[in-house]
Every structure is written in structure tokens, then in C-alpha cells.
Tab-separated table of C-alpha atoms and ligand atoms in Angstrom:
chain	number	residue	atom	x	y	z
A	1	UNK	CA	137.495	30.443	39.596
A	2	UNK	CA	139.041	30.582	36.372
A	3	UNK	CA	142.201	28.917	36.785
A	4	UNK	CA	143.547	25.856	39.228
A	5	UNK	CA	145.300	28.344	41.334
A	6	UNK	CA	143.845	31.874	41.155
A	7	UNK	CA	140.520	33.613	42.405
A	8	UNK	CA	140.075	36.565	39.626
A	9	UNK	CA	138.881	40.191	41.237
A	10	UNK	CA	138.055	43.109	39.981
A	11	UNK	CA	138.768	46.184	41.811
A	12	UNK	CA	137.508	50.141	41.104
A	13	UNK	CA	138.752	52.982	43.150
A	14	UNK	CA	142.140	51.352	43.026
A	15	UNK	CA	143.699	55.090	42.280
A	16	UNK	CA	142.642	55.847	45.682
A	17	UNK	CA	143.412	55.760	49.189
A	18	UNK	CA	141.289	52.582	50.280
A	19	UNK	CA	141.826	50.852	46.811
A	20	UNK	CA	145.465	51.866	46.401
A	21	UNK	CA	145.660	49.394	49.770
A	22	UNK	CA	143.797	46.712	48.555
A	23	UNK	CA	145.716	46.820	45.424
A	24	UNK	CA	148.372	46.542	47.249
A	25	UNK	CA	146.916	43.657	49.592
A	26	UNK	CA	145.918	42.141	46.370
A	27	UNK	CA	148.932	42.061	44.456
A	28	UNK	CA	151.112	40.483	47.835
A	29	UNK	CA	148.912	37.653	48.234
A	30	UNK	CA	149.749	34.138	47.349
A	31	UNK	CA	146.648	32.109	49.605
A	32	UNK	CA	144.895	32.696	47.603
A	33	UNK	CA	146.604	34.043	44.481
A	34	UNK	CA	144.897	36.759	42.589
A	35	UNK	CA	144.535	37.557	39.144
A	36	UNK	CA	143.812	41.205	39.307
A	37	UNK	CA	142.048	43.778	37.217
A	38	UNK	CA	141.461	47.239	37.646
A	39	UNK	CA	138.143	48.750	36.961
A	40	UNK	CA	138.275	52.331	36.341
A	41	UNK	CA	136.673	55.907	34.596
A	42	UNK	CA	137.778	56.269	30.975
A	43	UNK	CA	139.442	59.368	31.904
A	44	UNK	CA	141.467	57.758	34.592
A	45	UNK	CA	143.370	54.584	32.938
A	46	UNK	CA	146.235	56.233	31.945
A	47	UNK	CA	146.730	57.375	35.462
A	48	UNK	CA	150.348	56.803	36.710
A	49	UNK	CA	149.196	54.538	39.475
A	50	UNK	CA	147.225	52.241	37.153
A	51	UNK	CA	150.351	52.044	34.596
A	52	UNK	CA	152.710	50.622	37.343
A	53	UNK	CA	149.894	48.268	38.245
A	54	UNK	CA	149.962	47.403	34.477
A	55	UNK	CA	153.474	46.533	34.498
A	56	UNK	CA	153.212	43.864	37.774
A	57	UNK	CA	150.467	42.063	35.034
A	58	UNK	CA	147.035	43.731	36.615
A	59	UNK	CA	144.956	44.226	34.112
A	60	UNK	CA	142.472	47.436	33.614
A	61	UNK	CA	138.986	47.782	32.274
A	62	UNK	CA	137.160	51.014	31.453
A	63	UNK	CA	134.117	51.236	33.014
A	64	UNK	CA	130.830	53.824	32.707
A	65	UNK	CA	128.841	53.194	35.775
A	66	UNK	CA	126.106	55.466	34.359
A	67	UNK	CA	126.208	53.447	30.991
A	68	UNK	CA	124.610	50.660	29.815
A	69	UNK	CA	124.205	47.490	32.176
A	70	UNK	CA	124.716	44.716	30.121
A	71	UNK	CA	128.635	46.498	28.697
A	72	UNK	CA	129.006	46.637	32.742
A	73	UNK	CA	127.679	43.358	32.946
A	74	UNK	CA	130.153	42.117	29.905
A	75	UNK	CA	133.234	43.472	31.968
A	76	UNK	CA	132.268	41.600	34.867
A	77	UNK	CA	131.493	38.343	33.604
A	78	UNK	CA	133.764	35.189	35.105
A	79	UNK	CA	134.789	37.513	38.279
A	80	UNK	CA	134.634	35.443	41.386
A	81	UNK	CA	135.058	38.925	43.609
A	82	UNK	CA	134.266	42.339	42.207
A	83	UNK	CA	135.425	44.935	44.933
A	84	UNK	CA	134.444	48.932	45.477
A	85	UNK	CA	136.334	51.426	47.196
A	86	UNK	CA	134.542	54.099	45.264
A	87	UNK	CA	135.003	57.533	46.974
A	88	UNK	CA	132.481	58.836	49.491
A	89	UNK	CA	130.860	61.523	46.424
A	90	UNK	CA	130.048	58.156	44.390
A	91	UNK	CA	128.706	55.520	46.777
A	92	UNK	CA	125.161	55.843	45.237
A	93	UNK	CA	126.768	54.784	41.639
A	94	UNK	CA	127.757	50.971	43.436
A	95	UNK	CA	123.761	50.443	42.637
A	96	UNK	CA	124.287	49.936	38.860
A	97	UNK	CA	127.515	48.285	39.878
A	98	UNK	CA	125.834	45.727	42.291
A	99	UNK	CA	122.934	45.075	39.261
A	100	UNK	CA	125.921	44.203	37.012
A	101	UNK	CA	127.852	41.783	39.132
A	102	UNK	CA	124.051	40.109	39.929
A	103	UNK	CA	123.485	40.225	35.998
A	104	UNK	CA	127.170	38.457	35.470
A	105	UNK	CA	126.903	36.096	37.894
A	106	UNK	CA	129.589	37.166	40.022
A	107	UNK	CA	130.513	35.343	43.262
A	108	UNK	CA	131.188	37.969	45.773
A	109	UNK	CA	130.440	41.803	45.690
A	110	UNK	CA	132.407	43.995	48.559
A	111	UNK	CA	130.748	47.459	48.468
A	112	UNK	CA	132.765	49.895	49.688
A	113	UNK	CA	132.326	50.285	53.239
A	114	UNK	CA	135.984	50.019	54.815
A	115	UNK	CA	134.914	51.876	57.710
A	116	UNK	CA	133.825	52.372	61.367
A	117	UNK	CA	131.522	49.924	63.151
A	118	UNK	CA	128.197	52.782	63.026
A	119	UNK	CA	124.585	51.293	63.282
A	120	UNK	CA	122.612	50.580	60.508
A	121	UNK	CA	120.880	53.695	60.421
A	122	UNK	CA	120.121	57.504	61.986
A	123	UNK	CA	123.642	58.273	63.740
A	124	UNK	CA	126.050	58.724	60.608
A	125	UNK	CA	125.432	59.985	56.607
A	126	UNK	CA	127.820	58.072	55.260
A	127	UNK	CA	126.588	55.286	56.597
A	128	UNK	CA	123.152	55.692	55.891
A	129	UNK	CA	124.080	55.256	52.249
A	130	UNK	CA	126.372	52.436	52.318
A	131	UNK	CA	123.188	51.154	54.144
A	132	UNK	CA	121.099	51.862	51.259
A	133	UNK	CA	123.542	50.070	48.755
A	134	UNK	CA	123.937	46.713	50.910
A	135	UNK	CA	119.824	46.597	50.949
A	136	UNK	CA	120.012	47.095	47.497
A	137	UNK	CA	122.800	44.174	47.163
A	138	UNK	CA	120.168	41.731	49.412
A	139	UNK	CA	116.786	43.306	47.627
A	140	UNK	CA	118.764	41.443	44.258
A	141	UNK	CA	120.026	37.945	46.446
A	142	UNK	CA	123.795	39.345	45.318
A	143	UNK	CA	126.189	36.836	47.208
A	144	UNK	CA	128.401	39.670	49.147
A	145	UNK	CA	131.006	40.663	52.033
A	146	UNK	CA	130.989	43.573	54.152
A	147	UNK	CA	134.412	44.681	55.398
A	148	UNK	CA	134.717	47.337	58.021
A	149	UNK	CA	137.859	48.664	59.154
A	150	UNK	CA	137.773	50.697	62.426
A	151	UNK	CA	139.591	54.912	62.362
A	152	UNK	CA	142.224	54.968	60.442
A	153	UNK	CA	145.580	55.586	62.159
A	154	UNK	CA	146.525	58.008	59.715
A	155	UNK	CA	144.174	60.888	60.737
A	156	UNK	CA	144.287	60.665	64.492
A	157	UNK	CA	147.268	62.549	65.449
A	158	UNK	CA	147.554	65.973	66.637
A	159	UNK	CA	150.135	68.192	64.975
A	160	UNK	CA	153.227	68.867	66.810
A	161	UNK	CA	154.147	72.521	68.050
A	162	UNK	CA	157.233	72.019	65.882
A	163	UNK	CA	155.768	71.349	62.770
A	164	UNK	CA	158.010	68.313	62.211
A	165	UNK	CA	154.697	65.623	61.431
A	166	UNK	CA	152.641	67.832	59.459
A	167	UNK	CA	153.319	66.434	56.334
A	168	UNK	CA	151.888	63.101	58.118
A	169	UNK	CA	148.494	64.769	59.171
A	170	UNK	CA	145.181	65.562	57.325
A	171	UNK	CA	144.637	69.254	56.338
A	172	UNK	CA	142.359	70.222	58.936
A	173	UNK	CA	143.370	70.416	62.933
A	174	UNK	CA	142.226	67.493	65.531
A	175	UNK	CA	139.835	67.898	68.229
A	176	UNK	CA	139.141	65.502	71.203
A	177	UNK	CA	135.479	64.472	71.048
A	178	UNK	CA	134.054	65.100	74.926
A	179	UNK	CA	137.039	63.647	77.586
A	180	UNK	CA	138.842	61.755	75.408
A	181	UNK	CA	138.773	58.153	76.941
A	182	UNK	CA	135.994	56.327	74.772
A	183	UNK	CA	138.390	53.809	73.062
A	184	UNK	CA	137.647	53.409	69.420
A	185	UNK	CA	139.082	51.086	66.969
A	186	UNK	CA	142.021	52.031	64.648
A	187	UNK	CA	144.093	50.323	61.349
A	188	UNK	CA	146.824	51.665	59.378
A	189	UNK	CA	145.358	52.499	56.480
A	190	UNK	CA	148.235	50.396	54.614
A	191	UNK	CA	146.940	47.565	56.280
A	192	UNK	CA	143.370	47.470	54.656
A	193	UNK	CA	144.425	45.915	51.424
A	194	UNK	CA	146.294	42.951	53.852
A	195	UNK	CA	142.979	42.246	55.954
A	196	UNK	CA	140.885	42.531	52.819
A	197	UNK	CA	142.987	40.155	50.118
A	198	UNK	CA	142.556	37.397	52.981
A	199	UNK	CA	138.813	38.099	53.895
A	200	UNK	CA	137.615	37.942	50.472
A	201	UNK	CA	139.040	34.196	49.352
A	202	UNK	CA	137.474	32.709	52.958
A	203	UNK	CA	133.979	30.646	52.233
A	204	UNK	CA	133.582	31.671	55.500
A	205	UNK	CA	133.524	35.759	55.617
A	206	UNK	CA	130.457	34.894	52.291
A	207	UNK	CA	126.849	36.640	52.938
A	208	UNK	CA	129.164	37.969	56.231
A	209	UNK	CA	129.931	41.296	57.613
A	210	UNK	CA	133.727	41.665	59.189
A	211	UNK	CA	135.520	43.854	61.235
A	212	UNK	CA	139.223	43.716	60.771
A	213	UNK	CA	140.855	46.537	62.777
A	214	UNK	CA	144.184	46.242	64.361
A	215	UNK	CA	144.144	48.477	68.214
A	216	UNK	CA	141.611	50.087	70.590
A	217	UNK	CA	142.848	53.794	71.326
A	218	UNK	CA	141.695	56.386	72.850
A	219	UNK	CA	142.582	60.148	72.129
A	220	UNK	CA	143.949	61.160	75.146
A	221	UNK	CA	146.171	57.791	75.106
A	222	UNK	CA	146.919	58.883	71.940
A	223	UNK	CA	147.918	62.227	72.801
A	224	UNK	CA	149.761	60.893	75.432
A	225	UNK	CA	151.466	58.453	73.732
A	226	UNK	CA	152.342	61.367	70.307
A	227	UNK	CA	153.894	63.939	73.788
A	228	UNK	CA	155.989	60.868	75.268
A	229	UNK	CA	157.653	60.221	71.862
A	230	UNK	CA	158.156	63.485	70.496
A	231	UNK	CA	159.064	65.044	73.561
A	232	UNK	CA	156.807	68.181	73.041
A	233	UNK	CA	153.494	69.231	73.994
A	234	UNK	CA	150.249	69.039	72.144
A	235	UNK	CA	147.423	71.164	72.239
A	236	UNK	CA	144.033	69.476	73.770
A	237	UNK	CA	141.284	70.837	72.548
A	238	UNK	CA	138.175	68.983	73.575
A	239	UNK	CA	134.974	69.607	71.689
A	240	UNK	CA	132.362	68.766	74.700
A	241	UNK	CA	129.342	66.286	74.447
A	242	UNK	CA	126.712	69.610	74.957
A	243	UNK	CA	129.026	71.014	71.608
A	244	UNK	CA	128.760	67.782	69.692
A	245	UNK	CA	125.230	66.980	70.575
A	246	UNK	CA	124.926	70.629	69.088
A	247	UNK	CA	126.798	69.652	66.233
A	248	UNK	CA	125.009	66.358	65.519
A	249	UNK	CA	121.324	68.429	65.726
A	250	UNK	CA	121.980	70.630	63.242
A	251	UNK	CA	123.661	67.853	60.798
A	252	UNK	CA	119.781	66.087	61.000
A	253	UNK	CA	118.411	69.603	60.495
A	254	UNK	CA	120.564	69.861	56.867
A	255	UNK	CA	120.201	67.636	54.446
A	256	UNK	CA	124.019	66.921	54.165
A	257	UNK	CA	125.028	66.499	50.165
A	258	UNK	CA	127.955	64.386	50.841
A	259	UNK	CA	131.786	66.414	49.372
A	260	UNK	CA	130.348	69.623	50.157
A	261	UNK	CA	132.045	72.115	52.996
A	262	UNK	CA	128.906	72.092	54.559
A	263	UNK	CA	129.186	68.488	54.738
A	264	UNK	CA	132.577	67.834	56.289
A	265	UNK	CA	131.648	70.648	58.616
A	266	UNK	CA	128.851	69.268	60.174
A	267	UNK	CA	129.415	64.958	59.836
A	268	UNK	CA	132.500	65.614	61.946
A	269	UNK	CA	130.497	65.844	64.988
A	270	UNK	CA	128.552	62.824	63.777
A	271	UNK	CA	131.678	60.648	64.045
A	272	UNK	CA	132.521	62.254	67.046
A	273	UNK	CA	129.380	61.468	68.284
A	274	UNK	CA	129.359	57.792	66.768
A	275	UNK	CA	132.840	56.710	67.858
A	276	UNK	CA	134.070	59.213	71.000
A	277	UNK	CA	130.108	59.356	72.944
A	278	UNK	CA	128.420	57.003	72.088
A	279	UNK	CA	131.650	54.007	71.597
A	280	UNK	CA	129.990	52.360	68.575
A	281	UNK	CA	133.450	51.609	66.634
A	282	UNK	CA	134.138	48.905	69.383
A	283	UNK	CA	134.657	45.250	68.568
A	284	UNK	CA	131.987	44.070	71.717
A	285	UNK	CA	129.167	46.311	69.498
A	286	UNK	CA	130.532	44.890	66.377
A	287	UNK	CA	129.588	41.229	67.323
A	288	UNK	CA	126.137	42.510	68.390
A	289	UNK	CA	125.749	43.228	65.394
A	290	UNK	CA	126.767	40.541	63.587
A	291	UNK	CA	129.944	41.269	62.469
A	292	UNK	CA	132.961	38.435	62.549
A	293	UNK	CA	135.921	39.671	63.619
A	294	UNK	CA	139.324	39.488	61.475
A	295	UNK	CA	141.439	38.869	64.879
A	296	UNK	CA	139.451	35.454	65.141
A	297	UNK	CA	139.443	34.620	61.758
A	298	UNK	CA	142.771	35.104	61.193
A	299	UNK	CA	144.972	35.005	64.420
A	300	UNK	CA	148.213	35.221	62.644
A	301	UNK	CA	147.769	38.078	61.097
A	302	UNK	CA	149.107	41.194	62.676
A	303	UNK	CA	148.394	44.583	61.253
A	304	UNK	CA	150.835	47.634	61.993
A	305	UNK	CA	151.346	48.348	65.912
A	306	UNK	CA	150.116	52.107	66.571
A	307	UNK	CA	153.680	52.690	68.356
A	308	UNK	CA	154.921	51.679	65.183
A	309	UNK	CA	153.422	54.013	63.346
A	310	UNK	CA	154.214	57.028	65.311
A	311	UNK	CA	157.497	56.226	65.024
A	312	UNK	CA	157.371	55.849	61.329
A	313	UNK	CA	155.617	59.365	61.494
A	314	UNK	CA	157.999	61.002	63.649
A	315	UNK	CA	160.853	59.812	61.787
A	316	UNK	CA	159.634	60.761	58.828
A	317	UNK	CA	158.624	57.719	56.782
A	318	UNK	CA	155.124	57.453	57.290
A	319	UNK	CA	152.072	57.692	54.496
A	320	UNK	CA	150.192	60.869	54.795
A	321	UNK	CA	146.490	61.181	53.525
A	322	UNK	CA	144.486	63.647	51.924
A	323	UNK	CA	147.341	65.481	49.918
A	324	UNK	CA	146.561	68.295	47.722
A	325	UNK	CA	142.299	68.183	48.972
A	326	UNK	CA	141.049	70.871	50.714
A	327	UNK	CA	137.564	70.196	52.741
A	328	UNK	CA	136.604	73.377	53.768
A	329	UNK	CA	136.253	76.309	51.246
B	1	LIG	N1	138.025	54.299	58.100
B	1	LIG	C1	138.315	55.567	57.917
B	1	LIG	O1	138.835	56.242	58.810
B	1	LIG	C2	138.045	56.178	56.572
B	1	LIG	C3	138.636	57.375	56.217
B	1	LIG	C4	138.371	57.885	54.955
B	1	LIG	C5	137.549	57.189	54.068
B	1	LIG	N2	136.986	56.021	54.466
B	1	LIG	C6	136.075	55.253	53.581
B	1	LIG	O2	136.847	54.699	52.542
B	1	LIG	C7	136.053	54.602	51.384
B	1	LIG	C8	136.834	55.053	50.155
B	1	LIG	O3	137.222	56.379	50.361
B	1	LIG	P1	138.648	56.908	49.908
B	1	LIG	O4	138.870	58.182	50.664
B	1	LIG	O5	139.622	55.821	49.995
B	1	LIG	O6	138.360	57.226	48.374
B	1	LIG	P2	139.231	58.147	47.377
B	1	LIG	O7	140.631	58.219	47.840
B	1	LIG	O8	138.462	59.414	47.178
B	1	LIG	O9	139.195	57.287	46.039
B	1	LIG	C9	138.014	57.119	45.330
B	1	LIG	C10	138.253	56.157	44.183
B	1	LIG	O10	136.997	55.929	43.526
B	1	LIG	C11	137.214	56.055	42.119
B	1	LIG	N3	135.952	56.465	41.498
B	1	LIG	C12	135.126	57.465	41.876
B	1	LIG	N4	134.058	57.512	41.068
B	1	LIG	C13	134.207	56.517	40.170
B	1	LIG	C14	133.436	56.065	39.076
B	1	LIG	N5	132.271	56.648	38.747
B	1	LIG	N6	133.876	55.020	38.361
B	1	LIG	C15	135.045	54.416	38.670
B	1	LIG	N7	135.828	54.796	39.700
B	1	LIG	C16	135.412	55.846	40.443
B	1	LIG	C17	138.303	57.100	41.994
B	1	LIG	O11	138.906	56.951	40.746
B	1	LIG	P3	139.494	58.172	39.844
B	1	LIG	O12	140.955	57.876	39.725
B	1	LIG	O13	138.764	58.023	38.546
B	1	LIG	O14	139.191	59.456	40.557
B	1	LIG	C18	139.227	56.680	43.124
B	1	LIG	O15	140.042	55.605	42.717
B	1	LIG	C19	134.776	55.399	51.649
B	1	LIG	O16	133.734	54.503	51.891
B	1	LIG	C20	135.060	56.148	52.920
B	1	LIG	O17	133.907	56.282	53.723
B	1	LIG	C21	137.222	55.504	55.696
């Protein structure tokens, strides 16, 4: 720690959805206090987002996480937390990122995970290569935290024969994996950076993986609940387990390049098979597998109410995702 009061983390991705909410997190913390800096591209410091972090006294670093080590090394040297919430494309570049922080000394690493409770290995891409990078961070004895975060809220709901939430919803439509009643876990995605900026200044969450997620859902609850509020009717359509074992088959049989149509085609029916068959992203599973949970740790913290978010949605206030991307051309 390099002052009395104030742990000092580095963050990259912080442009993004995931880091723009641990920014956030970050930046409202006072136990601890942070003293903040942004890691980021060359070509993306001058971003708008990074400038109004500027001006509420985060600093930002240029980094090349395909150039040399020991400049990536230099940046990093005296952090006591170095986090990632590098996009999905990029997750293999947290290896030379991970070699740095080991090479700088730094105290805790925090790959980017900041997702659904999956196992280890064989049911999900994306996780198969966060997998790959948090062997990689115990292959070099890097001091680390994994932080999982359940669904997030923000791309569950089912657009609204009016039209009146669509500028709330992802732009691609919403199935119901088989019936609709496995519950799976689910966090505002404003509410990462809150659960993260206390996780990573606890000794205890060290060497630790945690789950901090906020409700247990399921869709058709969900549906229900979206209906009740809004007074209209959604439309249900259920993708069935034959259609998503389908699905899942022919994801094994392709070797999925992660950001490519192809790819968001096909790992959709691996999360529907991960979180709405099989029930991994469940807090019981999470604890078999080793993971603390953020509800024990910290029992006064309360993310976002579901309810409340649908009414933020419906009344127009909420935070949409995905703007301007388009997954499937
Ligand atoms: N739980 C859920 O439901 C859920 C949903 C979606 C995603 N996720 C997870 O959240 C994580 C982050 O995804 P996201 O969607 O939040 O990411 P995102 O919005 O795509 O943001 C990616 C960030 O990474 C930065 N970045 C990419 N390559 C970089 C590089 N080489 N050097 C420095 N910075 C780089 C980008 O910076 P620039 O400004 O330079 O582009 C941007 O800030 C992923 O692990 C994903 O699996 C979870």
C-alpha cells in the first residue's frame, strides 16, 4: 500500500461495460479508499469516458499488452490490485498481463471473469479460456481473486409488444432455455463495480474465488413478473432441451473463434445449456466448488432488487447494454 489510507489499483477495460462498473465501484469507495489508475490501448486514452475519469483524479497509463514485459512490468510496479475486465475477443492477452503483475510484484491480480458460476472445463468457451488464464496465474504463484457475478439483469428481459423497453434490451430477441424454471443467478450490471471495490481490499477473498450475485430468477418468473408490470403480453418462445442439446453438439463440433457470428450463434445454447439445464449458475454449485459467497462476506451489502430494475426499465431510466454492436452479420 502506498499511502496510510489508500490501496492503489489499476484497472484496464475501464471504457467498457464490466470496467465502466468497477470504475464506478472504485471511485465510490471509501473502506478502503482507492487511488485509481486506468490502464488502457494507446489509441483509447483520449476516450471521453477516460477524460471524465481524469477529472475525478484517476489516473491513466498506456499500455501495449503485446509489447515488451518489463515497460508492462514498469507500469505496474507498487500496485497492490491490478484488475481486467478485458473484453471477451482479448482474454488470451491477460497472459502477458498476469507475467507483468508477477514480474512487478503486485499483490492481487483479478482476471477478468465477472461471470456465471460454469465448471472449470468442457460445458462453456468462454470459460474454458478464462480457465486457461487463471492456470496460467497459479503455473507463476501470482497472488489473485476470482470474482464471478451470476446473468446479468440487463439482458434477461423479453421485449414488450409495444416497443416501449427496447432501448433497455440487447440487440438480439430472448428465448426461454427448455421450461423455463431452472433458477439462475442474476446482478445488475451497475452493481459489479460495488461487489468488486469491496472484494478486492478483504485479506480474506486473497488466493479465493467469489460469487457476488444479487437474486435467483427464473425466466418464466421473469416473464411473469415483466407481463404483471407492464400490463402486456410477452411472447414465450422456449428453445427445448432436444434443440439445445442440438445446439451445444454442434458448438463442440466447431472450433468457436470467440467475436465471430458463428460464435455468438452457437455459445448461446452453451449458456443455455450451462445455466437453464443443467443449473450450474446457482450459489449451492458455487460453494462446491469453492467459491465464497459475497452475501456472507458482506451481509450489508444489498445490490439492486430485480423489481427494481424493471421498474427503472419500464419507466424509462434504466442502463441498456450492447449499444451500437451487432452480433450476428
Ligand atoms: N455476466 C454476464 O452476464 C456477462 C455479460 C457480458 C459479458 N460478461 C463478461 O464480462 C467480461 C468483460 O466483457 P465486457 O462485455 O464488459 O467487455 P467490453 O464492454 O467489450 O469492454 C472491453 C474492454 O477491454 C478493453 N480492451 C480490450 N482489449 C484491450 C487491450 N489489448 N488493452 C487494453 N484494453 C483492452 C477495451 O478497451 P478499448 O476502449 O480500448 O476498446 C474495453 O474497455 C467478459 O469476461 C465477459 O465474459 C459477462
Amino acid at each position: 500500500m502506498s499511502s496510510a489510507s489508500k490501496l492503489r489499483v489499476a484497472l484496464l477495460g475501464a471504457t467498457g461495460e464490466t470496467g465502466s462498473s468497477i470504475m464506478r465501484g472504485l471511485l465510490a469507495s471509501t473502506q478502503p479508499h482507492y487511488e485509481i489508475t486506468a490502464l488502457a490501448r494507446a489509441a483509447s486514452v483520449n476516450k471521453p469516458a477516460l477524460l471524465e475519469y481524469k477529472k475525478q483524479g484517476v489516473q491513466i497509463a498506456a499500455v501495449d499488452l503485446d509489447g515488451p514485459e518489463d515497460a508492462l512490468a514498469a507500469t505496474l510496479k507498487d500496485f497492490d490490485v491490478v484488475i481486467s475486465a478485458i473484453g471477451p475477443a482479448e482474454l488470451m492477452q491477460q497472459v502477458q498481463l498476469a507475467n507483468a503483475c508477477k514480474a512487478a510484484g503486485v499483490g492481487r491480480f483479478v482476471p477478468c471473469c465477472f461471470a456465471t458460476i460454469v465448471p472449470p472445463k468442457g460445458i462453456l468457451v468462454l470459460r474454458d479460456i478464462k480457465e486457461d488464464i487463471i492456470n496460467h496465474i497459479k503455473k507463476i504463484y501470482l497472488p489473485y481473486t476470482i470474482i464471478d457475478v451470476g446473468w446479468w439483469y440487463n439482458t434477461t428481459l423479453p421485449r414488450l409488444p409495444s416497443g416501449k423497453i427496447d432501448y433497455a434490451l440487447p440487440p438480439y430477441e430472448q428465448s426461454i432455455a427448455g421450461e423455463g424454471t431452472t433458477p439462475y443467478a442474476l446482478t445488475d450490471v451497475g452493481d459489479i463495480g460495488i461487489y468488486t471495490a469491496r472484494i478486492v481490499g478483504d485479506p480474506r477473498t486473497l488466493n479465493k474465488y467469489v460469487f457476488a450475485y444479487t437474486e435467483l430468477k427464473t425466466q418464466l418468473e421473469i416473464y411473469d413478473l415483466i407481463e404483471k408490470l407492464s400490463g402486456e403480453k410477452v411472447v414465450r418462445n422456449h428453445v427445448s432441451r432436444e434443440d439445445i442439446a442440438g445446439g451445444v453438439a454442434k458448438a463442440e463440433a466447431t472450433k468457436l473463434v470467440v467475436g465471430t457470428p458463428e460464435f455468438y450463434q452457437l455459445a448461446i445454447f452453451q449458456y443455455w445449456n450451462t445455466w437453464g439445464v443443467r443449473g450450474d449458475n446457482q450459489p449451492e454449485y458455487a460453494k462446491y466448488l469453492g467459491y465464497l459467497l459475497a452475501k456472507d462476506l458482506y451481509p450489508d451489502l444489498q445490490g439492486k432488487p430485480y423489481l427494481q430494475y424493471c421498474q427503472e426499465v419500464l419507466d424509462g431510466r434504466a442502463h441498456g447494454v450492447y449499444k451500437g454492436i451487432t452480433f450476428f452479420e
